[in-house]
Amino acid sequence: MNSIDEVLLRFTSDWRNPVGIAALALVLFVAILYWEQTRFMLKSLRRNVLRSVLTGMATFILVLVITLVWSILAFLDRQTAAKSENLKAIITEKYQLPSQMPISYATSLAEGAPRNAGDYRVNPAKDSMLWAFYGGTLDPNKKTRENIIFFFAMEPSKIISYDNRTKKYSSMMDDIDQATDEEKRLLNDACREMEKYPYKVLVGPTRLAQMNKRVGERFKVTSLNYKEIDLEFEILGEIPGGRYELSAAMNYQYLQDAIESYNKGKSKDKQHAMTERTLALMWVRVPDMDAFERVAQQISSSPEYTTPAVKCDTASSGIASFLDAYKDLLFGMRWLLVPAILVTMSLVIANAISISVRERRVEMAVLKVLGFSPNQILSLVLGEALLIGCTSGLISGWLTYFLINDLVGGLALPIAFFGKFFISDAAPWWGLSIGAATALAGSVLPAWSARSVKVSEVFSKVA
Amino acid sequence: MKALLLILFKWLAILVGGGVLLVVAVILLISAGLMVLMLLQAVGLVRRVPLGYNVRNLMVRWRTTLLTGLAFTLVVALMTVMLAFVNGMYALTKGSAVAGNVMVLADGATDEVFSDLGYGDISTLENKEYIKRAEVRQDNKTEVRPLVSWELYQVVAQQLPNPQPGKRSSRFVQVRGIEDPVVAGMVHELPLHEGGQWFDRGAGIQAVPGGGNEQYVQGVLGEGLARELGRDVAKPSLAVGDTFELGPRKWVVVGIMKSAGKTFDSEVWAKREVVGAMLRKMTRSTAVIRVADGLDPAQVAREITSDFKSPAVQAQTETQYFESLNGTNQTFLIAIIFVTVFMGVGGVFGVMNTMFAAIAQRTRDIGVMRILGFARWQILVSFFLESLLLALIGGLVGCALGSLADGLSATSQMSGGQGGGKSVMLKLVVDARILMVGLVFSVLMGCVGGLLPALSAIRLKPLDAMH
């Protein structure tokens, strides 16, 4: 079942939403066309500035909370939405978590495990990426959150590379394509450097600040998951901000070399316990669902992957499994928190408008005497509410976007493996829509009561 | 430019935040003074404004009262539910720890899932004097055994029956391989429900009727997991004798643990060797010991950490271990405080609207009261009291509504924030502390929202008000 917010989030997924822009243009056109009525509404709002400001502020604050909550929900919805084209297949150990596969699986998995002529073959140079995880502490005697660092160990060419033929950068990692051209260029240079000097690493800006380290510094990591494989690193640069603020990336080869060096001259039973377990997962990019099904079938039917067995999931399915532990929390956010805030907003607006209508019954009666129709009076009251709701909603949505994304650098809330969330580009639309909807819901009854004012009753009381 | 804006924003936030805090502090101070005055009025030491006047006003303007009260109700109800969730998480970490237990993990392991104790000198742990020994009855025999539970903790991806395309295809199940189930049950204080039994200390596998020659892994489930797996086969819970698939093997339920309120509620226990073989991990991740009576578990933990070096281990009391998993709870708590405060601010603006309107409508009343001899501060108390009354009623209804969440089940994740963590099933706990917080928050909203309008009321001059 789709909730209202899911429908709205999909509808306003981009600030360039044509329907939204058309609706806004229409409203502005009507406001200019009926300028006298618009002016009257503005005057009415100005008459009790304090009330208008208080109502606007309440809407502003509550829209801010909804924008934050929806940004998290919208991001997670996007991650778990099934794609039909250009999708990523995630190959992991079938049963165990964390997944620990032998590196010998990597070569064939990177091609999608084709065995026969006619099998689907992935281009391993462009459309696959291996992942390992290396974690440790900067101070073995003080394992605090600030001292512990986890690296994505991967092939630098898959982080980003430049195609001289197409003159374009390509990356297997999510959201790298959203970096600026300059950031991509710097990242590309850094990745080539990582290939040349495998001890050089990239660290997210926030993680770097937490570690109190700077670019160019060297440090030693005492490993937590690769016992006795302690490595020295040099910080080469920062991973472009955003999703990877808290992450760090290293060249997989550096880890593999260290293990091989540890095992040198040792019999099989004395070799490092992680020797055959370094490959955590493999990503392969396929063009459509049909290709995914073929690759998944090739992998699951291959006799090559038995100890351990492997499985192939779409990225959305894999992420959904990780989010399962949070399902009640997300349900509560979607179905309890957001509706409660929406109702609170409607109540605040309803209260303000109904007080305003009660105070202005004589004015409504005079308007009727002057020839205003009941529907015109209804529109005036609704218009006042909409003016407050839309204006404060729009400002709140935009300001939330600006504050969180541009100034604060993301909303830190660790859910599953997502460390930071960003406000959607469409936040101003959300603010506008929420402000308008709650203003409308809250002002319908007071407006109807204003429409139904009986002139004779009002003037008999005045007399 | 961005850095400059950020600095400006930070200063602005500090200034605005500081200003708001200062204003709220002043408001609370004045509110406290007014509450003292109200008390003095109640005991008859000073002349009072009749409470009935305020109550009648609330009743006459019942629509406004209802709308404002409802806003209070919603904010407080929501806060109660959210705090009940975090309370449930804290109750779970607290309830899972046994006071006399010490937990031993490999040095450097931030969680059980990353720990590998191996078979070095740590294997001699059970010979130590600081370990409690107790009579254990199993297979109709009674013998004295050290209360040491050797365990292998793993997370297994269980394929879901009939997953929808593109949707979640697996569920993560926490599996604990146990060497001596009876001792483990005693160490963790986890008895079994009637009709069940621990898996045997032999093979830990068995044939089941209708299962042919296949050997099923004997599993003992936590109550929560039994309910979760029961949903797959349209039953309220799996019961003894039921079977399920997990990993590459088929399993049969031989017992259900009385595990409600503990993290073990979401686990399945089986023989360690069987689990190890299934997951290619023929080792032990954890040792949990019960310390001999009269000894300090923290001291024993320190001794273990310094005694064993092959492999190096880190021991801590079970209480400390579960407290370290509270990282997620703290994050949730901060998020809840943030959301509640912001919702509260929204609610405060609503109350201000109501009270300013109430004063605007009753300027004549105020004039009459002043002419009758009521002092400014009495008018102040009167309107302030009205706002508090509104907040109290709204808050009480909110608490009552929020209380309905008590005992509801929810899933969540617990982690110390350094990797690992546990998926848990918890029950929401609404206790007196949460209800008190809800009411105090509601009254606070009433104070902040009611004081400024009440102050504006006392500025009215009697003759002006009468015009």
Coordinates of N, CA and C in Angstrom, one line a residue, chain A residues 50-52 54-55 57-58 61-62 64-65 68-69 80 82 93-98 100-102 143-145 148 150 224-225 227 273 276-277 289 307-308 311 313-314 316-318 320-322 324-329 336-337 340-341 343-344 347-348 350-352 354-355 358-359 402-403 405-408 412-415, chain B residues 2 5-6 9 63-64 67-68 70-71 74-75 78 81-82 85 106-110 113-114 116 154-157 159 165-172 228 231 246-248 279-281 311-312 314 327 331-332 335 338-339 342-343 345-347 349-350 352-354 356-357 360-361 409-413 416-419 423:
Chain A
L50 N 0.7 39.6 14.8 CA 1.2 38.6 15.8 C 0.7 37.2 15.5
R51 N -0.7 37.2 15.3 CA -1.3 35.9 15.0 C -0.8 35.2 13.7
S52 N -0.6 36.1 12.7 CA -0.1 35.5 11.4 C 1.3 35.0 11.6
L54 N 2.8 34.0 14.4 CA 2.8 32.8 15.2 C 2.3 31.5 14.4
T55 N 1.3 31.7 13.6 CA 0.8 30.6 12.8 C 1.8 30.2 11.8
M57 N 5.0 30.7 12.0 CA 6.2 30.1 12.7 C 5.9 28.6 13.0
A58 N 4.7 28.3 13.5 CA 4.3 26.9 13.8 C 4.4 26.1 12.6
I61 N 8.1 25.5 11.6 CA 8.9 24.5 12.4 C 8.4 23.1 12.1
L62 N 7.1 22.9 12.0 CA 6.6 21.6 11.7 C 7.0 21.1 10.3
L64 N 9.7 21.8 8.8 CA 11.1 21.5 9.0 C 11.3 20.0 9.5
V65 N 10.5 19.7 10.5 CA 10.6 18.3 11.0 C 10.2 17.3 9.9
L68 N 12.8 16.8 7.3 CA 13.9 15.9 7.7 C 13.5 14.5 7.7
V69 N 12.3 14.2 8.2 CA 11.8 12.8 8.3 C 11.6 12.2 6.9
T80 N 15.7 1.1 -1.9 CA 15.0 -0.2 -1.9 C 14.0 -0.4 -3.0
A82 N 12.8 -1.3 -6.6 CA 13.3 -2.2 -7.6 C 13.5 -1.4 -8.9
E93 N 28.4 -14.1 0.1 CA 28.3 -15.4 0.6 C 26.8 -15.7 0.9
K94 N 26.4 -16.9 0.6 CA 24.9 -17.2 0.7 C 24.3 -17.1 2.1
Y95 N 25.1 -17.7 3.0 CA 24.5 -17.8 4.4 C 25.1 -16.9 5.4
Q96 N 26.4 -16.7 5.4 CA 27.0 -16.1 6.6 C 27.1 -14.6 6.4
L97 N 27.0 -13.9 7.6 CA 27.2 -12.5 7.7 C 28.2 -12.2 8.8
P98 N 29.2 -11.4 8.6 CA 29.6 -10.8 7.3 C 30.1 -11.8 6.3
Q100 N 32.3 -13.6 3.7 CA 33.7 -13.8 3.6 C 34.0 -14.9 2.6
M101 N 34.2 -14.4 1.3 CA 34.5 -15.4 0.2 C 36.0 -15.4 -0.1
P102 N 36.5 -16.5 -0.7 CA 37.9 -16.5 -1.1 C 38.1 -15.6 -2.3
K143 N 40.3 2.0 22.3 CA 39.5 1.7 21.1 C 38.2 2.6 21.1
T144 N 38.3 3.9 20.9 CA 37.1 4.7 20.9 C 36.6 4.8 19.5
R145 N 35.4 5.4 19.4 CA 34.8 5.5 18.1 C 35.7 6.4 17.2
I148 N 38.7 4.2 15.8 CA 38.5 3.1 15.0 C 38.2 3.5 13.5
F150 N 37.3 2.0 9.5 CA 37.1 0.9 8.6 C 37.3 1.3 7.1
L224 N 41.5 -4.9 13.6 CA 40.6 -5.6 14.5 C 40.0 -6.9 13.8
N225 N 39.9 -6.8 12.4 CA 39.3 -8.0 11.8 C 40.4 -8.8 11.0
K227 N 43.6 -10.0 12.3 CA 44.5 -10.0 13.4 C 46.0 -10.1 12.9
A273 N 44.2 -16.7 9.3 CA 42.8 -17.3 9.3 C 41.9 -16.7 8.2
E276 N 41.6 -17.1 3.1 CA 40.6 -17.5 2.1 C 39.2 -16.8 2.3
R277 N 39.3 -15.7 3.0 CA 38.0 -15.0 3.4 C 38.0 -13.5 3.1
M289 N 16.8 -6.2 -16.2 CA 16.4 -7.3 -15.3 C 16.7 -8.7 -15.9
T307 N 31.9 -23.9 -1.5 CA 32.4 -23.7 -0.1 C 33.1 -22.4 0.0
P308 N 32.5 -21.4 0.3 CA 31.1 -21.2 0.6 C 30.2 -21.0 -0.6
K311 N 25.3 -16.1 -3.2 CA 24.0 -15.7 -3.8 C 24.1 -14.3 -4.5
D313 N 21.9 -10.9 -5.4 CA 20.7 -10.1 -5.1 C 20.8 -8.8 -5.9
T314 N 19.6 -8.2 -6.1 CA 19.7 -6.9 -6.6 C 20.1 -6.0 -5.5
S316 N 18.7 -3.3 -4.4 CA 17.5 -2.9 -3.6 C 17.1 -4.1 -2.7
S317 N 17.2 -5.3 -3.1 CA 16.8 -6.4 -2.3 C 17.8 -6.6 -1.1
G318 N 19.1 -6.4 -1.5 CA 20.1 -6.6 -0.4 C 20.0 -5.5 0.6
A320 N 17.3 -3.8 1.3 CA 16.0 -4.1 2.1 C 16.2 -5.1 3.2
S321 N 17.1 -6.1 3.0 CA 17.3 -7.1 4.0 C 18.0 -6.4 5.2
F322 N 19.0 -5.5 4.9 CA 19.7 -4.8 6.0 C 18.7 -3.9 6.8
D324 N 15.7 -4.4 7.4 CA 14.6 -5.2 8.0 C 14.5 -4.9 9.5
A325 N 15.7 -4.8 10.2 CA 15.7 -4.6 11.6 C 15.1 -3.2 12.0
Y326 N 15.1 -2.3 11.0 CA 14.5 -1.0 11.3 C 13.1 -0.8 10.9
K327 N 12.5 -1.9 10.5 CA 11.2 -1.8 9.8 C 10.1 -1.1 10.7
D328 N 10.1 -1.5 12.0 CA 9.1 -0.9 12.9 C 9.4 0.6 13.1
L329 N 10.7 0.9 13.2 CA 11.1 2.3 13.4 C 10.6 3.2 12.2
L336 N 3.2 7.2 12.0 CA 2.8 7.8 13.3 C 3.3 9.2 13.4
L337 N 4.6 9.4 13.2 CA 5.2 10.7 13.4 C 4.7 11.7 12.4
A340 N 1.0 12.6 12.7 CA 0.8 13.4 13.9 C 1.2 14.8 13.7
I341 N 2.3 15.0 13.1 CA 2.8 16.4 12.8 C 1.8 17.1 11.9
V343 N -1.3 16.6 11.5 CA -2.6 16.9 12.2 C -2.3 18.1 13.1
T344 N -1.2 18.1 13.8 CA -0.8 19.2 14.7 C -0.8 20.5 13.9
L347 N -4.3 21.6 13.1 CA -4.9 22.1 14.3 C -4.5 23.5 14.6
V348 N -3.2 23.8 14.5 CA -2.7 25.1 14.8 C -3.3 26.1 13.8
A350 N -6.1 25.7 12.0 CA -7.5 25.7 12.2 C -7.9 26.6 13.4
N351 N -7.1 26.5 14.4 CA -7.3 27.4 15.6 C -7.2 28.8 15.3
A352 N -6.1 29.2 14.6 CA -5.8 30.6 14.3 C -6.9 31.1 13.3
S354 N -10.0 29.9 12.9 CA -11.3 30.0 13.5 C -11.4 31.2 14.4
I355 N -10.3 31.5 15.2 CA -10.4 32.7 16.0 C -10.6 33.9 15.2
R358 N -14.1 34.2 14.0 CA -15.0 34.6 15.1 C -14.9 36.1 15.4
E359 N -13.7 36.6 15.3 CA -13.5 38.0 15.6 C -14.1 38.9 14.5
F402 N 18.9 24.2 2.5 CA 20.1 25.0 2.6 C 21.0 24.7 3.8
L403 N 20.3 24.7 5.0 CA 21.0 24.6 6.2 C 21.7 23.2 6.3
N405 N 22.1 20.7 3.9 CA 23.0 20.2 2.9 C 24.2 21.1 2.7
D406 N 23.9 22.4 2.6 CA 25.0 23.3 2.2 C 25.9 23.8 3.4
L407 N 25.2 23.9 4.6 CA 26.0 24.4 5.7 C 26.4 23.3 6.7
V408 N 25.5 22.5 7.1 CA 25.9 21.5 8.1 C 26.6 20.3 7.4
A412 N 23.4 13.6 10.4 CA 24.1 12.4 10.8 C 23.1 11.5 11.6
L413 N 22.7 10.4 11.0 CA 21.8 9.5 11.7 C 22.1 8.1 11.2
P414 N 22.9 7.3 12.0 CA 23.3 6.0 11.5 C 22.2 5.0 11.4
I415 N 21.7 4.7 10.2 CA 20.7 3.7 10.0 C 21.3 2.7 9.1
Chain B
K2 N 31.3 29.4 1.5 CA 30.6 28.4 2.3 C 31.1 28.4 3.8
L5 N 29.8 31.4 5.6 CA 28.4 31.2 5.9 C 28.2 30.2 7.0
L6 N 29.0 29.2 7.0 CA 28.9 28.2 8.1 C 29.3 28.8 9.5
F9 N 26.5 31.0 10.4 CA 25.3 30.2 10.8 C 25.5 29.7 12.2
R63 N -14.5 25.3 21.4 CA -13.9 24.8 20.1 C -12.4 25.2 20.2
T64 N -12.1 26.4 20.6 CA -10.7 26.8 20.7 C -9.9 25.9 21.7
L67 N -9.3 22.5 20.1 CA -8.2 22.5 19.1 C -6.9 22.6 19.8
T68 N -6.7 23.5 20.8 CA -5.4 23.7 21.4 C -5.1 22.5 22.2
L70 N -6.0 19.5 21.8 CA -5.7 18.3 20.9 C -4.2 18.4 20.4
A71 N -3.8 19.7 20.2 CA -2.4 19.8 19.8 C -1.4 19.3 20.9
L74 N -1.6 15.5 21.0 CA -0.8 14.8 20.0 C 0.7 14.8 20.3
V75 N 1.2 16.0 20.7 CA 2.6 16.1 20.9 C 3.0 15.2 22.1
L78 N 2.7 11.4 21.2 CA 3.8 11.0 20.3 C 5.1 10.8 21.1
V81 N 5.1 7.6 23.1 CA 5.3 6.4 22.3 C 6.8 6.3 21.9
M82 N 7.4 7.5 21.5 CA 8.8 7.4 21.1 C 9.7 7.1 22.3
F85 N 9.7 3.5 23.2 CA 10.5 2.7 22.3 C 12.0 2.6 22.8
A106 N 37.7 -12.0 22.1 CA 39.1 -11.9 21.7 C 39.5 -10.4 21.8
D107 N 40.7 -10.1 22.1 CA 41.2 -8.7 22.2 C 41.0 -8.0 20.8
G108 N 40.5 -6.8 20.9 CA 40.3 -6.1 19.7 C 38.9 -6.2 19.0
A109 N 38.2 -7.3 19.4 CA 36.9 -7.5 18.8 C 35.9 -6.5 19.4
T110 N 35.3 -5.8 18.5 CA 34.3 -4.8 18.9 C 32.9 -5.4 19.2
V113 N 30.5 -10.9 16.9 CA 30.6 -11.4 15.5 C 32.0 -11.4 15.0
F114 N 32.8 -10.5 15.5 CA 34.2 -10.3 15.0 C 35.2 -11.1 15.9
D116 N 37.2 -14.1 17.8 CA 37.7 -15.5 17.6 C 38.6 -15.8 18.7
Q154 N 27.0 -16.2 15.4 CA 27.1 -15.9 14.0 C 25.7 -15.3 13.5
V155 N 25.8 -14.6 12.4 CA 24.5 -14.1 11.8 C 24.4 -14.8 10.5
V156 N 23.2 -15.4 10.3 CA 23.0 -16.2 9.1 C 21.8 -15.6 8.2
A157 N 22.1 -15.5 6.9 CA 21.0 -15.0 6.0 C 20.0 -16.2 5.7
Q159 N 16.9 -17.5 3.7 CA 16.1 -17.1 2.5 C 14.6 -17.1 2.9
P165 N 9.7 -10.0 -6.3 CA 10.9 -9.6 -7.1 C 11.3 -8.2 -6.7
G166 N 12.6 -8.0 -6.5 CA 13.2 -6.7 -6.1 C 13.1 -6.4 -4.6
K167 N 12.2 -7.1 -3.9 CA 12.1 -6.8 -2.5 C 13.0 -7.7 -1.6
R168 N 12.9 -7.5 -0.3 CA 13.8 -8.2 0.6 C 13.7 -9.8 0.3
S169 N 14.8 -10.4 0.1 CA 14.8 -11.8 -0.2 C 15.3 -12.7 1.0
S170 N 15.9 -12.0 2.0 CA 16.4 -12.8 3.1 C 16.2 -12.1 4.4
R171 N 16.3 -12.9 5.5 CA 16.2 -12.3 6.8 C 17.4 -12.7 7.6
F172 N 18.0 -11.8 8.4 CA 19.2 -12.1 9.1 C 18.8 -12.8 10.5
E228 N 8.4 -14.8 15.0 CA 8.8 -14.3 13.7 C 8.8 -15.4 12.6
R231 N 5.3 -16.8 11.5 CA 4.6 -16.0 10.5 C 4.8 -16.6 9.1
L246 N 17.4 -23.1 7.5 CA 18.3 -22.0 7.9 C 19.7 -22.3 7.5
G247 N 20.3 -21.5 6.6 CA 21.6 -21.8 6.1 C 21.4 -23.0 5.2
P248 N 22.4 -23.9 5.1 CA 22.3 -25.0 4.1 C 21.6 -26.2 4.8
L279 N 29.0 -23.1 8.9 CA 29.4 -21.8 8.5 C 30.9 -21.7 8.4
R280 N 31.6 -22.8 8.3 CA 33.1 -22.8 8.2 C 33.8 -22.0 9.3
K281 N 33.3 -22.1 10.5 CA 34.0 -21.4 11.6 C 34.1 -22.3 12.8
P311 N 45.1 -16.7 22.9 CA 45.2 -15.4 22.3 C 44.9 -14.4 23.4
A312 N 45.3 -13.1 23.1 CA 44.9 -12.0 24.0 C 43.4 -11.9 24.1
Q314 N 39.8 -9.9 25.9 CA 39.3 -8.7 26.7 C 38.1 -9.2 27.4
G327 N 24.7 2.5 22.3 CA 25.1 3.6 21.4 C 23.9 4.0 20.5
T331 N 21.5 7.5 20.2 CA 21.3 8.2 18.9 C 19.8 8.4 18.8
F332 N 19.0 7.4 19.0 CA 17.5 7.5 18.9 C 17.0 8.5 19.9
A335 N 17.6 11.9 18.7 CA 16.6 12.2 17.6 C 15.2 12.5 18.1
F338 N 15.1 15.9 19.7 CA 15.0 16.9 18.7 C 13.6 17.1 18.1
V339 N 13.0 15.9 17.7 CA 11.7 16.0 17.1 C 10.7 16.5 18.1
F342 N 11.0 20.3 18.7 CA 10.5 21.1 17.6 C 8.9 21.0 17.5
M343 N 8.4 19.8 17.7 CA 6.9 19.7 17.7 C 6.4 20.6 18.9
V345 N 7.6 23.3 20.1 CA 7.7 24.7 19.8 C 6.5 25.0 18.9
G346 N 6.2 24.1 17.9 CA 5.0 24.3 17.1 C 3.8 24.4 17.9
G347 N 3.7 23.5 18.9 CA 2.5 23.5 19.8 C 2.4 24.8 20.6
F349 N 3.4 27.8 19.8 CA 2.9 28.9 19.0 C 1.4 28.8 18.9
G350 N 0.9 27.6 18.8 CA -0.6 27.4 18.8 C -1.2 27.9 20.1
M352 N 0.0 30.1 22.2 CA 0.1 31.5 22.2 C -1.1 32.2 21.5
N353 N -1.3 31.6 20.3 CA -2.4 32.2 19.5 C -3.7 32.1 20.3
T354 N -4.0 31.0 20.9 CA -5.2 30.8 21.7 C -5.3 31.8 22.8
F356 N -3.6 34.7 23.3 CA -3.7 36.1 22.9 C -5.1 36.4 22.4
A357 N -5.7 35.4 21.7 CA -7.1 35.6 21.3 C -8.0 35.7 22.5
A360 N -7.7 39.1 23.9 CA -8.3 40.1 23.1 C -9.8 40.1 23.3
Q361 N -10.4 38.9 23.4 CA -11.8 38.8 23.5 C -12.3 39.2 24.9
S409 N 5.1 -4.8 20.5 CA 6.4 -5.4 20.1 C 6.9 -4.6 19.0
A410 N 8.2 -4.5 18.9 CA 8.9 -3.8 17.8 C 10.2 -4.4 17.6
T411 N 10.8 -4.2 16.3 CA 12.1 -4.7 16.0 C 13.1 -3.5 16.0
S412 N 14.3 -3.7 16.3 CA 15.3 -2.7 16.2 C 16.7 -3.3 16.1
Q413 N 17.6 -2.4 16.1 CA 19.0 -2.8 16.0 C 19.8 -2.2 17.1
G416 N 27.0 -0.6 19.5 CA 27.8 0.3 20.2 C 28.4 1.4 19.3
G417 N 28.1 1.2 18.0 CA 28.5 2.2 17.0 C 29.9 1.9 16.4
Q418 N 30.5 0.7 16.7 CA 31.8 0.4 16.2 C 31.8 -0.9 15.4
G419 N 30.7 -1.1 14.7 CA 30.5 -2.3 13.9 C 29.8 -3.3 14.7
S423 N 20.3 -7.5 16.0 CA 18.9 -7.2 15.7 C 18.1 -7.7 16.9

